[in-house]
Amino acid sequence: MSTPEIEIRRSSRRRTTAKAYADRGRIVVEVPSHLPEDVAEETAAKLVARLRSRETHLRDDEDLAARAREVADRYLDHLVDGGISPFTIRWVGNQRQRWGSCTPSTRTIRISQRVRTMPDYVLDYVLVHELSHLAERTHGERFRLLESAYPHAERAKGYLEGYTAGAGWEPADG
Ligand SMILES: [Zn+2]
């Protein structure tokens, strides 16, 4: 992975904590506006290191597949006759305004690279959603039952809605 550009933004809305996130290939670090410059740079370096270690932690398709199997085992297998497997899963870069997609006929799941740097509970929610489509194509009652087996679904949806609004996207559903 190449070294991303880092931008430090001073925000008057931030009071005590700093925040780092990926934005169009750069890493943006928001720091409280009153923070001295050397402290801001040190804080930014720490947050960027943490963000990047999370990225490399879930770097390749194999890691993603392992995580998806874990999520299927923990939340969904007991709700589906014979379990949720088999499936194949990979990261993709071209999911416009979608977090993931599922093709039940080939049991293939694709997850947007954008999700890779999001918190684990958000990735797990996206996995639960797409894995649930292996058992149920529509977003009907059975689907909602499967998805609700994941305890952090509402929080994760809130995170994704916030991201969608922040990026100025129209909401889309995979
Ligand atoms: Zn869906």
PDB file of N, CA, C and O in Angstrom, residues 39-102:
ATOM      1  N   VAL A  39       1.581  19.477  19.121  1.00  0.00           N
ATOM      2  CA  VAL A  39       0.679  18.468  19.691  1.00  0.00           C
ATOM      3  C   VAL A  39      -0.251  17.938  18.598  1.00  0.00           C
ATOM      4  O   VAL A  39      -0.513  16.734  18.510  1.00  0.00           O
ATOM      5  N   ALA A  40      -0.722  18.834  17.744  1.00  0.00           N
ATOM      6  CA  ALA A  40      -1.611  18.425  16.650  1.00  0.00           C
ATOM      7  C   ALA A  40      -0.898  17.426  15.741  1.00  0.00           C
ATOM      8  O   ALA A  40      -1.469  16.407  15.344  1.00  0.00           O
ATOM      9  N   GLU A  41       0.368  17.705  15.431  1.00  0.00           N
ATOM     10  CA  GLU A  41       1.109  16.799  14.537  1.00  0.00           C
ATOM     11  C   GLU A  41       1.362  15.447  15.182  1.00  0.00           C
ATOM     12  O   GLU A  41       1.251  14.407  14.530  1.00  0.00           O
ATOM     13  N   GLU A  42       1.681  15.480  16.455  1.00  0.00           N
ATOM     14  CA  GLU A  42       1.920  14.223  17.181  1.00  0.00           C
ATOM     15  C   GLU A  42       0.636  13.398  17.243  1.00  0.00           C
ATOM     16  O   GLU A  42       0.649  12.180  17.008  1.00  0.00           O
ATOM     17  N   THR A  43      -0.465  14.062  17.561  1.00  0.00           N
ATOM     18  CA  THR A  43      -1.769  13.391  17.624  1.00  0.00           C
ATOM     19  C   THR A  43      -2.123  12.801  16.267  1.00  0.00           C
ATOM     20  O   THR A  43      -2.572  11.653  16.166  1.00  0.00           O
ATOM     21  N   ALA A  44      -1.898  13.577  15.215  1.00  0.00           N
ATOM     22  CA  ALA A  44      -2.211  13.115  13.864  1.00  0.00           C
ATOM     23  C   ALA A  44      -1.401  11.869  13.521  1.00  0.00           C
ATOM     24  O   ALA A  44      -1.936  10.891  12.996  1.00  0.00           O
ATOM     25  N   ALA A  45      -0.106  11.877  13.866  1.00  0.00           N
ATOM     26  CA  ALA A  45       0.763  10.737  13.552  1.00  0.00           C
ATOM     27  C   ALA A  45       0.247   9.472  14.234  1.00  0.00           C
ATOM     28  O   ALA A  45       0.205   8.390  13.633  1.00  0.00           O
ATOM     29  N   LYS A  46      -0.176   9.611  15.482  1.00  0.00           N
ATOM     30  CA  LYS A  46      -0.695   8.456  16.232  1.00  0.00           C
ATOM     31  C   LYS A  46      -1.977   7.911  15.611  1.00  0.00           C
ATOM     32  O   LYS A  46      -2.141   6.711  15.443  1.00  0.00           O
ATOM     33  N   LEU A  47      -2.886   8.821  15.273  1.00  0.00           N
ATOM     34  CA  LEU A  47      -4.169   8.395  14.710  1.00  0.00           C
ATOM     35  C   LEU A  47      -3.978   7.742  13.341  1.00  0.00           C
ATOM     36  O   LEU A  47      -4.631   6.760  13.011  1.00  0.00           O
ATOM     37  N   VAL A  48      -3.080   8.301  12.556  1.00  0.00           N
ATOM     38  CA  VAL A  48      -2.822   7.744  11.227  1.00  0.00           C
ATOM     39  C   VAL A  48      -2.237   6.342  11.360  1.00  0.00           C
ATOM     40  O   VAL A  48      -2.630   5.413  10.648  1.00  0.00           O
ATOM     41  N   ALA A  49      -1.314   6.165  12.324  1.00  0.00           N
ATOM     42  CA  ALA A  49      -0.715   4.837  12.546  1.00  0.00           C
ATOM     43  C   ALA A  49      -1.801   3.837  12.924  1.00  0.00           C
ATOM     44  O   ALA A  49      -1.828   2.709  12.431  1.00  0.00           O
ATOM     45  N   ARG A  50      -2.734   4.290  13.777  1.00  0.00           N
ATOM     46  CA  ARG A  50      -3.806   3.386  14.206  1.00  0.00           C
ATOM     47  C   ARG A  50      -4.717   3.029  13.029  1.00  0.00           C
ATOM     48  O   ARG A  50      -5.082   1.878  12.824  1.00  0.00           O
ATOM     49  N   LEU A  51      -5.058   4.041  12.241  1.00  0.00           N
ATOM     50  CA  LEU A  51      -5.926   3.815  11.086  1.00  0.00           C
ATOM     51  C   LEU A  51      -5.274   2.851  10.097  1.00  0.00           C
ATOM     52  O   LEU A  51      -5.909   1.957   9.569  1.00  0.00           O
ATOM     53  N   ARG A  52      -3.991   3.037   9.875  1.00  0.00           N
ATOM     54  CA  ARG A  52      -3.305   2.193   8.889  1.00  0.00           C
ATOM     55  C   ARG A  52      -3.124   0.778   9.401  1.00  0.00           C
ATOM     56  O   ARG A  52      -3.141  -0.162   8.623  1.00  0.00           O
ATOM     57  N   SER A  53      -2.936   0.601  10.713  1.00  0.00           N
ATOM     58  CA  SER A  53      -2.785  -0.763  11.205  1.00  0.00           C
ATOM     59  C   SER A  53      -4.118  -1.497  11.089  1.00  0.00           C
ATOM     60  O   SER A  53      -4.168  -2.694  10.857  1.00  0.00           O
ATOM     61  N   ARG A  54      -5.225  -0.731  11.208  1.00  0.00           N
ATOM     62  CA  ARG A  54      -6.531  -1.348  10.997  1.00  0.00           C
ATOM     63  C   ARG A  54      -6.682  -1.756   9.539  1.00  0.00           C
ATOM     64  O   ARG A  54      -7.236  -2.797   9.225  1.00  0.00           O
ATOM     65  N   GLU A  55      -6.178  -0.941   8.630  1.00  0.00           N
ATOM     66  CA  GLU A  55      -6.257  -1.285   7.206  1.00  0.00           C
ATOM     67  C   GLU A  55      -5.459  -2.545   6.896  1.00  0.00           C
ATOM     68  O   GLU A  55      -5.926  -3.427   6.211  1.00  0.00           O
ATOM     69  N   THR A  56      -4.230  -2.599   7.416  1.00  0.00           N
ATOM     70  CA  THR A  56      -3.403  -3.752   7.066  1.00  0.00           C
ATOM     71  C   THR A  56      -3.902  -4.999   7.774  1.00  0.00           C
ATOM     72  O   THR A  56      -3.714  -6.105   7.313  1.00  0.00           O
ATOM     73  N   HIS A  57      -4.580  -4.789   8.923  1.00  0.00           N
ATOM     74  CA  HIS A  57      -5.155  -5.918   9.646  1.00  0.00           C
ATOM     75  C   HIS A  57      -6.173  -6.637   8.758  1.00  0.00           C
ATOM     76  O   HIS A  57      -6.301  -7.864   8.806  1.00  0.00           O
ATOM     77  N   LEU A  58      -6.910  -5.879   7.970  1.00  0.00           N
ATOM     78  CA  LEU A  58      -7.910  -6.478   7.099  1.00  0.00           C
ATOM     79  C   LEU A  58      -7.496  -6.230   5.656  1.00  0.00           C
ATOM     80  O   LEU A  58      -8.226  -5.690   4.861  1.00  0.00           O
ATOM     81  N   ARG A  59      -6.306  -6.652   5.331  1.00  0.00           N
ATOM     82  CA  ARG A  59      -5.727  -6.209   4.076  1.00  0.00           C
ATOM     83  C   ARG A  59      -6.257  -6.929   2.853  1.00  0.00           C
ATOM     84  O   ARG A  59      -6.570  -6.318   1.855  1.00  0.00           O
ATOM     85  N   ASP A  60      -6.305  -8.231   2.932  1.00  0.00           N
ATOM     86  CA  ASP A  60      -6.580  -8.925   1.668  1.00  0.00           C
ATOM     87  C   ASP A  60      -7.880  -9.735   1.724  1.00  0.00           C
ATOM     88  O   ASP A  60      -8.572  -9.789   2.740  1.00  0.00           O
ATOM     89  N   ASP A  61      -8.184 -10.340   0.596  1.00  0.00           N
ATOM     90  CA  ASP A  61      -9.425 -11.096   0.465  1.00  0.00           C
ATOM     91  C   ASP A  61      -9.477 -12.273   1.440  1.00  0.00           C
ATOM     92  O   ASP A  61     -10.542 -12.653   1.905  1.00  0.00           O
ATOM     93  N   GLU A  62      -8.302 -12.837   1.721  1.00  0.00           N
ATOM     94  CA  GLU A  62      -8.268 -13.988   2.622  1.00  0.00           C
ATOM     95  C   GLU A  62      -8.699 -13.578   4.039  1.00  0.00           C
ATOM     96  O   GLU A  62      -9.452 -14.283   4.704  1.00  0.00           O
ATOM     97  N   ASP A  63      -8.202 -12.428   4.489  1.00  0.00           N
ATOM     98  CA  ASP A  63      -8.603 -11.908   5.800  1.00  0.00           C
ATOM     99  C   ASP A  63     -10.104 -11.622   5.835  1.00  0.00           C
ATOM    100  O   ASP A  63     -10.775 -11.881   6.829  1.00  0.00           O
ATOM    101  N   LEU A  64     -10.586 -11.061   4.723  1.00  0.00           N
ATOM    102  CA  LEU A  64     -12.008 -10.736   4.636  1.00  0.00           C
ATOM    103  C   LEU A  64     -12.841 -12.018   4.710  1.00  0.00           C
ATOM    104  O   LEU A  64     -13.848 -12.082   5.423  1.00  0.00           O
ATOM    105  N   ALA A  65     -12.407 -13.054   3.999  1.00  0.00           N
ATOM    106  CA  ALA A  65     -13.134 -14.329   3.996  1.00  0.00           C
ATOM    107  C   ALA A  65     -13.137 -14.944   5.392  1.00  0.00           C
ATOM    108  O   ALA A  65     -14.162 -15.477   5.848  1.00  0.00           O
ATOM    109  N   ALA A  66     -12.020 -14.850   6.089  1.00  0.00           N
ATOM    110  CA  ALA A  66     -11.934 -15.412   7.444  1.00  0.00           C
ATOM    111  C   ALA A  66     -12.908 -14.686   8.370  1.00  0.00           C
ATOM    112  O   ALA A  66     -13.616 -15.295   9.162  1.00  0.00           O
ATOM    113  N   ARG A  67     -12.942 -13.366   8.237  1.00  0.00           N
ATOM    114  CA  ARG A  67     -13.841 -12.564   9.076  1.00  0.00           C
ATOM    115  C   ARG A  67     -15.305 -12.902   8.757  1.00  0.00           C
ATOM    116  O   ARG A  67     -16.143 -13.013   9.654  1.00  0.00           O
ATOM    117  N   ALA A  68     -15.605 -13.042   7.468  1.00  0.00           N
ATOM    118  CA  ALA A  68     -16.986 -13.353   7.060  1.00  0.00           C
ATOM    119  C   ALA A  68     -17.417 -14.726   7.596  1.00  0.00           C
ATOM    120  O   ALA A  68     -18.549 -14.890   8.047  1.00  0.00           O
ATOM    121  N   ARG A  69     -16.502 -15.694   7.574  1.00  0.00           N
ATOM    122  CA  ARG A  69     -16.844 -17.024   8.099  1.00  0.00           C
ATOM    123  C   ARG A  69     -17.128 -16.959   9.593  1.00  0.00           C
ATOM    124  O   ARG A  69     -18.048 -17.588  10.100  1.00  0.00           O
ATOM    125  N   GLU A  70     -16.328 -16.131  10.287  1.00  0.00           N
ATOM    126  CA  GLU A  70     -16.513 -15.950  11.724  1.00  0.00           C
ATOM    127  C   GLU A  70     -17.878 -15.323  12.021  1.00  0.00           C
ATOM    128  O   GLU A  70     -18.600 -15.764  12.914  1.00  0.00           O
ATOM    129  N   VAL A  71     -18.198 -14.289  11.253  1.00  0.00           N
ATOM    130  CA  VAL A  71     -19.467 -13.582  11.428  1.00  0.00           C
ATOM    131  C   VAL A  71     -20.646 -14.523  11.115  1.00  0.00           C
ATOM    132  O   VAL A  71     -21.636 -14.564  11.853  1.00  0.00           O
ATOM    133  N   ALA A  72     -20.538 -15.307  10.040  1.00  0.00           N
ATOM    134  CA  ALA A  72     -21.588 -16.255   9.669  1.00  0.00           C
ATOM    135  C   ALA A  72     -21.788 -17.278  10.778  1.00  0.00           C
ATOM    136  O   ALA A  72     -22.918 -17.586  11.179  1.00  0.00           O
ATOM    137  N   ASP A  73     -20.690 -17.756  11.311  1.00  0.00           N
ATOM    138  CA  ASP A  73     -20.730 -18.773  12.353  1.00  0.00           C
ATOM    139  C   ASP A  73     -21.376 -18.221  13.623  1.00  0.00           C
ATOM    140  O   ASP A  73     -22.214 -18.850  14.252  1.00  0.00           O
ATOM    141  N   ARG A  74     -21.008 -17.007  13.971  1.00  0.00           N
ATOM    142  CA  ARG A  74     -21.466 -16.436  15.242  1.00  0.00           C
ATOM    143  C   ARG A  74     -22.934 -15.985  15.191  1.00  0.00           C
ATOM    144  O   ARG A  74     -23.672 -16.175  16.142  1.00  0.00           O
ATOM    145  N   TYR A  75     -23.362 -15.390  14.073  1.00  0.00           N
ATOM    146  CA  TYR A  75     -24.677 -14.743  14.076  1.00  0.00           C
ATOM    147  C   TYR A  75     -25.737 -15.433  13.212  1.00  0.00           C
ATOM    148  O   TYR A  75     -26.922 -15.258  13.455  1.00  0.00           O
ATOM    149  N   LEU A  76     -25.338 -16.146  12.183  1.00  0.00           N
ATOM    150  CA  LEU A  76     -26.335 -16.577  11.206  1.00  0.00           C
ATOM    151  C   LEU A  76     -26.515 -18.089  11.063  1.00  0.00           C
ATOM    152  O   LEU A  76     -27.623 -18.543  10.780  1.00  0.00           O
ATOM    153  N   ASP A  77     -25.448 -18.855  11.243  1.00  0.00           N
ATOM    154  CA  ASP A  77     -25.521 -20.285  10.932  1.00  0.00           C
ATOM    155  C   ASP A  77     -26.667 -21.004  11.655  1.00  0.00           C
ATOM    156  O   ASP A  77     -27.346 -21.853  11.079  1.00  0.00           O
ATOM    157  N   HIS A  78     -26.916 -20.620  12.914  1.00  0.00           N
ATOM    158  CA  HIS A  78     -27.950 -21.322  13.684  1.00  0.00           C
ATOM    159  C   HIS A  78     -29.367 -20.940  13.225  1.00  0.00           C
ATOM    160  O   HIS A  78     -30.340 -21.581  13.611  1.00  0.00           O
ATOM    161  N   LEU A  79     -29.479 -19.891  12.394  1.00  0.00           N
ATOM    162  CA  LEU A  79     -30.804 -19.449  11.927  1.00  0.00           C
ATOM    163  C   LEU A  79     -31.138 -19.991  10.540  1.00  0.00           C
ATOM    164  O   LEU A  79     -32.244 -19.806  10.041  1.00  0.00           O
ATOM    165  N   VAL A  80     -30.164 -20.625   9.889  1.00  0.00           N
ATOM    166  CA  VAL A  80     -30.349 -21.072   8.509  1.00  0.00           C
ATOM    167  C   VAL A  80     -30.124 -22.583   8.442  1.00  0.00           C
ATOM    168  O   VAL A  80     -29.095 -23.067   8.929  1.00  0.00           O
ATOM    169  N   ASP A  81     -31.071 -23.303   7.842  1.00  0.00           N
ATOM    170  CA  ASP A  81     -30.918 -24.750   7.696  1.00  0.00           C
ATOM    171  C   ASP A  81     -29.616 -25.065   6.983  1.00  0.00           C
ATOM    172  O   ASP A  81     -29.387 -24.582   5.878  1.00  0.00           O
ATOM    173  N   GLY A  82     -28.773 -25.856   7.596  1.00  0.00           N
ATOM    174  CA  GLY A  82     -27.513 -26.255   6.981  1.00  0.00           C
ATOM    175  C   GLY A  82     -26.435 -25.178   7.037  1.00  0.00           C
ATOM    176  O   GLY A  82     -25.341 -25.366   6.523  1.00  0.00           O
ATOM    177  N   GLY A  83     -26.745 -24.047   7.651  1.00  0.00           N
ATOM    178  CA  GLY A  83     -25.741 -22.977   7.760  1.00  0.00           C
ATOM    179  C   GLY A  83     -25.703 -22.103   6.522  1.00  0.00           C
ATOM    180  O   GLY A  83     -26.358 -22.388   5.521  1.00  0.00           O
ATOM    181  N   ILE A  84     -24.933 -21.026   6.597  1.00  0.00           N
ATOM    182  CA  ILE A  84     -24.933 -20.006   5.543  1.00  0.00           C
ATOM    183  C   ILE A  84     -23.928 -20.326   4.425  1.00  0.00           C
ATOM    184  O   ILE A  84     -24.059 -19.862   3.301  1.00  0.00           O
ATOM    185  N   SER A  85     -22.923 -21.145   4.701  1.00  0.00           N
ATOM    186  CA  SER A  85     -21.881 -21.469   3.710  1.00  0.00           C
ATOM    187  C   SER A  85     -22.451 -22.409   2.656  1.00  0.00           C
ATOM    188  O   SER A  85     -23.488 -23.038   2.903  1.00  0.00           O
ATOM    189  N   PRO A  86     -21.789 -22.586   1.493  1.00  0.00           N
ATOM    190  CA  PRO A  86     -20.535 -21.930   1.108  1.00  0.00           C
ATOM    191  C   PRO A  86     -20.777 -20.569   0.456  1.00  0.00           C
ATOM    192  O   PRO A  86     -21.862 -20.275  -0.006  1.00  0.00           O
ATOM    193  N   PHE A  87     -19.716 -19.761   0.407  1.00  0.00           N
ATOM    194  CA  PHE A  87     -19.752 -18.496  -0.315  1.00  0.00           C
ATOM    195  C   PHE A  87     -18.330 -18.063  -0.626  1.00  0.00           C
ATOM    196  O   PHE A  87     -17.383 -18.540  -0.011  1.00  0.00           O
ATOM    197  N   THR A  88     -18.204 -17.200  -1.614  1.00  0.00           N
ATOM    198  CA  THR A  88     -16.912 -16.555  -1.859  1.00  0.00           C
ATOM    199  C   THR A  88     -17.101 -15.064  -1.654  1.00  0.00           C
ATOM    200  O   THR A  88     -18.194 -14.527  -1.882  1.00  0.00           O
ATOM    201  N   ILE A  89     -16.048 -14.412  -1.225  1.00  0.00           N
ATOM    202  CA  ILE A  89     -16.162 -13.003  -0.890  1.00  0.00           C
ATOM    203  C   ILE A  89     -14.865 -12.298  -1.247  1.00  0.00           C
ATOM    204  O   ILE A  89     -13.781 -12.893  -1.136  1.00  0.00           O
ATOM    205  N   ARG A  90     -14.974 -11.055  -1.716  1.00  0.00           N
ATOM    206  CA  ARG A  90     -13.770 -10.285  -2.015  1.00  0.00           C
ATOM    207  C   ARG A  90     -14.038  -8.792  -1.911  1.00  0.00           C
ATOM    208  O   ARG A  90     -15.180  -8.344  -1.975  1.00  0.00           O
ATOM    209  N   TRP A  91     -12.948  -8.051  -1.770  1.00  0.00           N
ATOM    210  CA  TRP A  91     -13.025  -6.589  -1.789  1.00  0.00           C
ATOM    211  C   TRP A  91     -13.164  -6.125  -3.234  1.00  0.00           C
ATOM    212  O   TRP A  91     -12.538  -6.710  -4.130  1.00  0.00           O
ATOM    213  N   VAL A  92     -13.943  -5.082  -3.445  1.00  0.00           N
ATOM    214  CA  VAL A  92     -14.001  -4.466  -4.772  1.00  0.00           C
ATOM    215  C   VAL A  92     -13.936  -2.949  -4.619  1.00  0.00           C
ATOM    216  O   VAL A  92     -14.362  -2.390  -3.616  1.00  0.00           O
ATOM    217  N   GLY A  93     -13.405  -2.306  -5.649  1.00  0.00           N
ATOM    218  CA  GLY A  93     -13.226  -0.863  -5.584  1.00  0.00           C
ATOM    219  C   GLY A  93     -14.312  -0.078  -6.295  1.00  0.00           C
ATOM    220  O   GLY A  93     -14.373   1.125  -6.196  1.00  0.00           O
ATOM    221  N   ASN A  94     -15.168  -0.749  -7.017  1.00  0.00           N
ATOM    222  CA  ASN A  94     -16.063  -0.007  -7.920  1.00  0.00           C
ATOM    223  C   ASN A  94     -17.526  -0.077  -7.517  1.00  0.00           C
ATOM    224  O   ASN A  94     -18.414  -0.018  -8.347  1.00  0.00           O
ATOM    225  N   GLN A  95     -17.780  -0.201  -6.209  1.00  0.00           N
ATOM    226  CA  GLN A  95     -19.166  -0.254  -5.754  1.00  0.00           C
ATOM    227  C   GLN A  95     -19.652   1.168  -5.537  1.00  0.00           C
ATOM    228  O   GLN A  95     -19.501   1.712  -4.475  1.00  0.00           O
ATOM    229  N   ARG A  96     -20.213   1.755  -6.563  1.00  0.00           N
ATOM    230  CA  ARG A  96     -20.664   3.144  -6.438  1.00  0.00           C
ATOM    231  C   ARG A  96     -21.780   3.256  -5.412  1.00  0.00           C
ATOM    232  O   ARG A  96     -22.838   2.690  -5.580  1.00  0.00           O
ATOM    233  N   GLN A  97     -21.526   4.023  -4.353  1.00  0.00           N
ATOM    234  CA  GLN A  97     -22.525   4.324  -3.347  1.00  0.00           C
ATOM    235  C   GLN A  97     -23.146   3.086  -2.729  1.00  0.00           C
ATOM    236  O   GLN A  97     -24.277   3.109  -2.262  1.00  0.00           O
ATOM    237  N   ARG A  98     -22.425   1.971  -2.749  1.00  0.00           N
ATOM    238  CA  ARG A  98     -22.929   0.775  -2.077  1.00  0.00           C
ATOM    239  C   ARG A  98     -21.825   0.223  -1.189  1.00  0.00           C
ATOM    240  O   ARG A  98     -20.654   0.379  -1.483  1.00  0.00           O
ATOM    241  N   TRP A  99     -22.237  -0.438  -0.127  1.00  0.00           N
ATOM    242  CA  TRP A  99     -21.246  -1.000   0.802  1.00  0.00           C
ATOM    243  C   TRP A  99     -20.886  -2.417   0.422  1.00  0.00           C
ATOM    244  O   TRP A  99     -19.804  -2.897   0.723  1.00  0.00           O
ATOM    245  N   GLY A 100     -21.815  -3.097  -0.211  1.00  0.00           N
ATOM    246  CA  GLY A 100     -21.556  -4.477  -0.590  1.00  0.00           C
ATOM    247  C   GLY A 100     -22.658  -4.948  -1.503  1.00  0.00           C
ATOM    248  O   GLY A 100     -23.661  -4.259  -1.697  1.00  0.00           O
ATOM    249  N   SER A 101     -22.442  -6.124  -2.100  1.00  0.00           N
ATOM    250  CA  SER A 101     -23.500  -6.712  -2.903  1.00  0.00           C
ATOM    251  C   SER A 101     -23.364  -8.223  -2.839  1.00  0.00           C
ATOM    252  O   SER A 101     -22.300  -8.752  -2.499  1.00  0.00           O
ATOM    253  N   CYS A 102     -24.456  -8.882  -3.164  1.00  0.00           N
ATOM    254  CA  CYS A 102     -24.486 -10.335  -3.066  1.00  0.00           C
ATOM    255  C   CYS A 102     -25.192 -10.895  -4.281  1.00  0.00           C
ATOM    256  O   CYS A 102     -26.228 -10.378  -4.700  1.00  0.00           O
TER     257      CYS A 102
END
